[in-house]
CSV table of C-alpha atoms in Angstrom, one decimal:
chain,number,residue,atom,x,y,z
L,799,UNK,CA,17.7,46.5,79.6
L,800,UNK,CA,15.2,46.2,76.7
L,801,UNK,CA,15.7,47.7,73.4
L,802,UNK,CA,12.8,50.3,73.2
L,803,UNK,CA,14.1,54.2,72.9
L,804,UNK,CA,12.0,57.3,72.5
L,805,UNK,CA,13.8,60.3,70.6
L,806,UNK,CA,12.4,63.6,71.3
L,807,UNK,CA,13.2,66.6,68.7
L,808,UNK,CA,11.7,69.6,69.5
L,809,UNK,CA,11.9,72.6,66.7
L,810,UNK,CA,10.9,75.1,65.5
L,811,UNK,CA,12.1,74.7,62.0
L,812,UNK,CA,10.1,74.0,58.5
L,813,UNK,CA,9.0,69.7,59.6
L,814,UNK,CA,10.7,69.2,55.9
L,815,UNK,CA,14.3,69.9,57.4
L,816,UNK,CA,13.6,66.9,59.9
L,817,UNK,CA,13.6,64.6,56.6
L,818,UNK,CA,18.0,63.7,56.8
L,819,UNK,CA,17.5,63.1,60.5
L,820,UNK,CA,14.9,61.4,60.6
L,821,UNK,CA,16.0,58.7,58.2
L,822,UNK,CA,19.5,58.5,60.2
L,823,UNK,CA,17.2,57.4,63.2
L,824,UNK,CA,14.9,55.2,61.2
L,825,UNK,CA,18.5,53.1,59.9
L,826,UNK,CA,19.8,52.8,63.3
L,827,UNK,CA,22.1,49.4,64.0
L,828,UNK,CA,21.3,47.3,66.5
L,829,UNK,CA,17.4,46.0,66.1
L,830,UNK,CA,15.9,49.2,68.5
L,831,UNK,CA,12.7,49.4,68.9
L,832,UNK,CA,12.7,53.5,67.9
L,833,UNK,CA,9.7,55.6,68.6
L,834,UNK,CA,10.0,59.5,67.5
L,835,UNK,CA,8.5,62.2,69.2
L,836,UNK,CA,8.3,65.1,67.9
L,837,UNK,CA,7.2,68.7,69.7
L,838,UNK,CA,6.8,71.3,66.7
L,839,UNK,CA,6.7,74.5,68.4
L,840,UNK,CA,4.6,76.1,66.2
L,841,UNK,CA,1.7,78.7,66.2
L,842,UNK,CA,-0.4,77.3,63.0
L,843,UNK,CA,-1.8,74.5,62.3
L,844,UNK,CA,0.2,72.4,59.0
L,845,UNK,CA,-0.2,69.5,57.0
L,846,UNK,CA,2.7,66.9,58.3
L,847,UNK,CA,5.1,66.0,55.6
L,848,UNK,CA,4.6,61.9,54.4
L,849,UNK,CA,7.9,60.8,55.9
L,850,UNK,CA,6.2,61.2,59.4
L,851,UNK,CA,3.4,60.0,58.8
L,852,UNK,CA,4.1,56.6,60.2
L,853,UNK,CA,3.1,54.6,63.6
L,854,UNK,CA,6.2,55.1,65.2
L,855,UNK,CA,6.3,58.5,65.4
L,856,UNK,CA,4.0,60.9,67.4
L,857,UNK,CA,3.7,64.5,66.5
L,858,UNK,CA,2.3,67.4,68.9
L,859,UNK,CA,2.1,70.9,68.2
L,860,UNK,CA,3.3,73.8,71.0
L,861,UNK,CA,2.2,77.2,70.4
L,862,UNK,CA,5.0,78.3,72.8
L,863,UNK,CA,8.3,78.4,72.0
L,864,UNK,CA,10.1,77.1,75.4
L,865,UNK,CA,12.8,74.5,74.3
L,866,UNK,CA,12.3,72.9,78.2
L,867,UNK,CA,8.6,73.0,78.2
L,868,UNK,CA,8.7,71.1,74.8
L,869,UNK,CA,11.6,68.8,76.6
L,870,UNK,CA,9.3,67.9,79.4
L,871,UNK,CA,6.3,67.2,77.2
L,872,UNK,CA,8.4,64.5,75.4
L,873,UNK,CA,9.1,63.1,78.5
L,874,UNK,CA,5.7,62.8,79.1
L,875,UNK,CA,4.5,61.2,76.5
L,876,UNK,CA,7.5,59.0,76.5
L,877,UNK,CA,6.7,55.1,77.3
L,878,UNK,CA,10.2,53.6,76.5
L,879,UNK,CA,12.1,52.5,79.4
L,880,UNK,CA,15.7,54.9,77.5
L,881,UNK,CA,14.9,58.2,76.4
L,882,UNK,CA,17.1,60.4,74.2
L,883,UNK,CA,17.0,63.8,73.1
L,884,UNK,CA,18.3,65.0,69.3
L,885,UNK,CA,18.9,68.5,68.3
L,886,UNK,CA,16.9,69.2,64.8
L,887,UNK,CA,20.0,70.5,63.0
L,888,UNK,CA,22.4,67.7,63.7
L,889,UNK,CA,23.4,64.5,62.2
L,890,UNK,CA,23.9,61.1,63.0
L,891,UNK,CA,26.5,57.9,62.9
L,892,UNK,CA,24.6,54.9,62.0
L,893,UNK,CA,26.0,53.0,65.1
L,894,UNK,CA,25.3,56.2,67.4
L,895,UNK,CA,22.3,54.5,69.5
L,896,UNK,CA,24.3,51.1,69.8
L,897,UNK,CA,27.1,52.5,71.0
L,898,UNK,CA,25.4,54.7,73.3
L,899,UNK,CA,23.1,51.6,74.7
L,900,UNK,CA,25.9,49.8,75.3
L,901,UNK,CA,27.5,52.2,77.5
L,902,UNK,CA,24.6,52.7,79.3
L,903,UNK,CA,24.1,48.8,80.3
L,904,UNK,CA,27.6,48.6,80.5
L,905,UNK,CA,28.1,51.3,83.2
L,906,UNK,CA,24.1,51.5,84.7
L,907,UNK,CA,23.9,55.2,83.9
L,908,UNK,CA,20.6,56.9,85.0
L,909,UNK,CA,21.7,59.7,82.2
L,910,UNK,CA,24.8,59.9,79.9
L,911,UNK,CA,26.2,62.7,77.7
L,912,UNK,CA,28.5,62.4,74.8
L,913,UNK,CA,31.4,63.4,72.5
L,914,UNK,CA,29.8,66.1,69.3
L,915,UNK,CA,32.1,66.4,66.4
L,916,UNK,CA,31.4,69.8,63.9
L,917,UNK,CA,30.6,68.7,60.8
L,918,UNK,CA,33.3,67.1,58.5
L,919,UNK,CA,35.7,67.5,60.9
L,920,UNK,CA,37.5,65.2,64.0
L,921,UNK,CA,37.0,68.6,66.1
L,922,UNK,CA,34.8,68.4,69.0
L,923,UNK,CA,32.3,70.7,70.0
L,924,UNK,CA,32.9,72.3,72.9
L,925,UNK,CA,36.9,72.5,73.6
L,926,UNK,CA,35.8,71.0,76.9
L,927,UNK,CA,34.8,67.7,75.3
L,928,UNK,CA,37.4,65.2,76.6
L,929,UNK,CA,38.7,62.0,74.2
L,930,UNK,CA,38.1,60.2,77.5
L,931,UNK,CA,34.7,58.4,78.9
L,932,UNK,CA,34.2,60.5,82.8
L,933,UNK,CA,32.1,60.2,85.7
L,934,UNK,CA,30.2,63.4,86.1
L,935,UNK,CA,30.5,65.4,89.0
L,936,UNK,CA,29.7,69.3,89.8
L,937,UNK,CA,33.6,70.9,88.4
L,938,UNK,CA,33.0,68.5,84.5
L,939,UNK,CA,29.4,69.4,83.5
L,940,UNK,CA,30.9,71.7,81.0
L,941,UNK,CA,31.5,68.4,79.0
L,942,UNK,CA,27.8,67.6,78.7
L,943,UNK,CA,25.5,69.5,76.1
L,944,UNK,CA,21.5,68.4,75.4
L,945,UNK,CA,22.0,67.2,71.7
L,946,UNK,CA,23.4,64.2,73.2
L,947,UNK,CA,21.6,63.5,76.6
L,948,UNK,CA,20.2,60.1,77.2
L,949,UNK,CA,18.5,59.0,80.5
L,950,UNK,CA,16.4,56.2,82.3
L,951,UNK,CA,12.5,56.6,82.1
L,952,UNK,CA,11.7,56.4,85.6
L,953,UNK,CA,8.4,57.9,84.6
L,954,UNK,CA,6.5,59.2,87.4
L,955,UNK,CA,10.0,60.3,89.4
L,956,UNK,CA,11.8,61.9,85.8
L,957,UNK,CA,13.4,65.4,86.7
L,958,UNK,CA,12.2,67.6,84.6
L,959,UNK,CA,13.5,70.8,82.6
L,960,UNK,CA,13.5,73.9,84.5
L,961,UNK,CA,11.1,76.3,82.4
L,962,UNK,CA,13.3,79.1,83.0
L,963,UNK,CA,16.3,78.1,81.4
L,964,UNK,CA,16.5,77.2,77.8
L,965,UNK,CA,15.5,78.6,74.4
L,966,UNK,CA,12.3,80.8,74.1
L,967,UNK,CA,12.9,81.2,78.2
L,968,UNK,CA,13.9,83.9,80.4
L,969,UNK,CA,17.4,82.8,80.4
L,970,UNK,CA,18.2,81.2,77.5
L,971,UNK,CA,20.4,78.6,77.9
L,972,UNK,CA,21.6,75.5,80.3
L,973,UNK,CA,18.9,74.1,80.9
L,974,UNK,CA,20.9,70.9,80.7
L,975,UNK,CA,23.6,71.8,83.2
L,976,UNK,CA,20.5,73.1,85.8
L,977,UNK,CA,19.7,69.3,85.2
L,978,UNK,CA,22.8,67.8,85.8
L,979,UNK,CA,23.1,69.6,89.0
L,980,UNK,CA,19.7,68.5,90.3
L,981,UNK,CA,20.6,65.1,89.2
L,982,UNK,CA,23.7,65.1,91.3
L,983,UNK,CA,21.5,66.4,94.7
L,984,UNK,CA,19.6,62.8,94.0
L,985,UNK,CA,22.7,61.1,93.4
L,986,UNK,CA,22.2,59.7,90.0
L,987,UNK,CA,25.0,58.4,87.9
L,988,UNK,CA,26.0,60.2,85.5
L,989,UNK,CA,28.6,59.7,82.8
L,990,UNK,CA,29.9,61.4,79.5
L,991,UNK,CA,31.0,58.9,76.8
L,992,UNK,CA,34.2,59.9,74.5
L,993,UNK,CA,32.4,57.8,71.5
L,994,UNK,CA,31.5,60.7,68.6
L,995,UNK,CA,28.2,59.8,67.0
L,996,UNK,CA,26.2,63.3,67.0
L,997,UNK,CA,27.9,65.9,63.9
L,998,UNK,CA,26.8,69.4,65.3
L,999,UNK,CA,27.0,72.8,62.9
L,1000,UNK,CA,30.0,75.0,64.0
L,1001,UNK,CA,29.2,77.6,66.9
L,1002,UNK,CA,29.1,80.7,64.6
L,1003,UNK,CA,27.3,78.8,62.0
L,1004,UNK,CA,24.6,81.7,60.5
L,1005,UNK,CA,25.4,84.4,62.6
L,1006,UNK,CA,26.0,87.0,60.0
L,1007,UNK,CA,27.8,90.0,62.1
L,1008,UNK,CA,28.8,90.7,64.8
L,1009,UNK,CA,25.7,91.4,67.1
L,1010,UNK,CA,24.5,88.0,66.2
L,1011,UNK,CA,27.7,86.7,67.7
L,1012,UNK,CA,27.0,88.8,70.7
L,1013,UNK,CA,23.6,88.4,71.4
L,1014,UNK,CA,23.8,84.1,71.0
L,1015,UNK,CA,26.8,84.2,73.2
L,1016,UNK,CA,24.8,87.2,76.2
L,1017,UNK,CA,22.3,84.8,76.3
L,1018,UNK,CA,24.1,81.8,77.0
L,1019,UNK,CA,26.4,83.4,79.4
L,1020,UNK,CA,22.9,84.9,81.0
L,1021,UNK,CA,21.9,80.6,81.5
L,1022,UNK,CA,25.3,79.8,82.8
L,1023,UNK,CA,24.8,83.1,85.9
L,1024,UNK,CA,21.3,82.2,86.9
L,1025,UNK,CA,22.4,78.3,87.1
L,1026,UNK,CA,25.4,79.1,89.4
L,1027,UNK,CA,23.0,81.3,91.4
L,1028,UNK,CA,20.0,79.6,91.7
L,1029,UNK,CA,22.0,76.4,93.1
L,1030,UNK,CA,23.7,78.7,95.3
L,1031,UNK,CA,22.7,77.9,98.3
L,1032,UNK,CA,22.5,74.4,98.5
L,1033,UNK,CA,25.9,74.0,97.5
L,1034,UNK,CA,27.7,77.3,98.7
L,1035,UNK,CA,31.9,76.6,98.8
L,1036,UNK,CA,31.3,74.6,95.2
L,1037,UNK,CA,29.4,77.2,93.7
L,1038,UNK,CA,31.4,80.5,94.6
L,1039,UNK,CA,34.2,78.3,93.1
L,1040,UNK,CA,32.1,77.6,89.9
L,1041,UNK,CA,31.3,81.2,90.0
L,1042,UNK,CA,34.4,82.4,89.9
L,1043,UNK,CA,36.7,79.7,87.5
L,1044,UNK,CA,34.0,80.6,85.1
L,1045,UNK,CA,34.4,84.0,85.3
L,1046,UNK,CA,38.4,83.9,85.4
L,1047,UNK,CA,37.9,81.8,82.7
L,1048,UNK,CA,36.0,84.3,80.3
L,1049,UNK,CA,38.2,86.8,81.2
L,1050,UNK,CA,41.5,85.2,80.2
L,1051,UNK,CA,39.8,84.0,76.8
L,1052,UNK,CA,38.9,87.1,76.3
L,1053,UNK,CA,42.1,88.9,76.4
L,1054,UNK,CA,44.4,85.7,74.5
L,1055,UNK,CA,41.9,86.2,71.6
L,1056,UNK,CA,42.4,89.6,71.8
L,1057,UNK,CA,45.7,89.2,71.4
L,1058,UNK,CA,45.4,87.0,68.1
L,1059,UNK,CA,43.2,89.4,66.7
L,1060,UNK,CA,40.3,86.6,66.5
L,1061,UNK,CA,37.2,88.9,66.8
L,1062,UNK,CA,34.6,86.2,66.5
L,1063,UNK,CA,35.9,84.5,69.4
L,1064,UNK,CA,36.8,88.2,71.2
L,1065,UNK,CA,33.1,89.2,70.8
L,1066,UNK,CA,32.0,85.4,71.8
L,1067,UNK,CA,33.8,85.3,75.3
L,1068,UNK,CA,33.1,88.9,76.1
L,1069,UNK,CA,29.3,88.4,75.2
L,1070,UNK,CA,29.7,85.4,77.8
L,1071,UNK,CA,31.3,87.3,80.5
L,1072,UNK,CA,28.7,89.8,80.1
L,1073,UNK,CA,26.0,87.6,80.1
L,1074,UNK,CA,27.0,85.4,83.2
L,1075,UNK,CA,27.4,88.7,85.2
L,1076,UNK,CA,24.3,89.6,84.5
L,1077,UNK,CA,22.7,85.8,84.9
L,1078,UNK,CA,23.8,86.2,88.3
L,1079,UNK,CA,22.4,89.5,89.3
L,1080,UNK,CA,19.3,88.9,87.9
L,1081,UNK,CA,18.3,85.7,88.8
């Protein structure tokens, strides 16, 4: 396995907030050959900031705002044989690309996920992050988010992001797990690593009432319906399982936080139940 790697960032954020990030990549360990591609979704034209101004990084504008769409033109531009994706508001360990590399040889991934930390904090993520490396199959995706996908350039036979799923689309979320799943039909291999190298801001981070809460959380619940029925039919028994533990599963959250008077996280799994009840009737 050779040592090139594309990073694809797309945002939609001021190019000037890229500045921290870009650096952590640029300081990577391990002697990578580090090319950064970076899909502004954007409706005016700007003047790019000096930092990227530099051959190893390729800059293209998007007037729409369709986090897959901007996915899939990364990987299309991409000529590195690894490809990895970075959200635009997270930061970076030093040795985060080594160690991911080396799990990737090590275990001949096509695509691997791993372990997010919130900032200044040992906490993952996502409660369903696990402090052990898994194979990925349809009942763990829950462990795998996009800020930390990596995955073999096979060019001209990538799967790509479902324009339907994701920020800016109709259903505005999992795009990643959509992937995951069509992944599985082709019988990649797919692994999450326990190693922490990607510091994520905490879930409620800038939501400043409670209809933010609600409205982030609807329309990730609304992605996790429409994945569950879209793949449906190809994979009925696992799916009306997956349908209804994630269900069951909102519910019960719903009523423990409830009971601890926690009404970020009250408003947060209700918004999800509602939103994957919805996902699934409207898809």
């Amino acid at each position: 396995m050779n040592r090139n790697i594309d990073v694809i960032i797309s945002t939609n954020k001021n190019l000037i907030s890229l500045k921290k990030l870009i650096n952590q990549i640029i300081s990577q360990k391990g002697n990578f050959l580090i090319k950064i591609i970076i899909i502004h979704q954007f409706n005016k034209k700007i003047s790019l900031p000096n930092f990227l101004k530099k051959k190893n990084i390729i800059y293209k504008r998007k007037n729409i705002e369709n986090l897959s769409l901007s996915k899939n033109d990364g990987i299309n531009i991409s000529k590195s044989t690894i490809i990895t994706f970075l959200d635009d508001d997270v930061k970076i360990a030093s040795n985060y690309f080594l160690k991911n590399w080396n799990f990737m040889r090590k275990n001949n991934c096509d695509i691997l996920f791993s372990r997010i930390n919130k900032f200044n904090t040992h906490k993952s993520f996502s409660k369903n992050m696990s402090n052990k490396d898994v194979k990925i199959n349809y009942f763990n995706t829950s462990t795998c988010l996009s800020s930390t996908l990596w995955m073999k350039n096979n060019f001209d036979k990538n799967i790509l992001f479902d324009k339907n799923f994701g920020l800016g689309a109709k259903f505005g979320s999992g795009e990643e797990t959509d992937y995951i799943f069509r992944a599985l039909y082709l019988k990649k291999k797919i692994y999450y690593s326990s190693n922490v190298g990607v510091y994520h801001p905490d879930e409620f981070f800038r939501l400043q009432n409670s209809y933010e809460i609600f409205k982030k959380f609807f329309s990730y619940g609304k992605g996790q319906g429409a994945i569950f029925k879209k793949n449906f039919k190809k994979k009925k028994i696992i799916f009306v399982y997956l349908i209804l533990n994630s269900i069951f599963k909102s519910i019960v959250a719903f009523f423990l936080y409830s009971a601890l008077l926690n009404f970020k996280n009250m408003i947060n799994h209700s918004a999800l139940l509602s939103g994957k009840i919805i996902g699934i009737i409207r898809y």
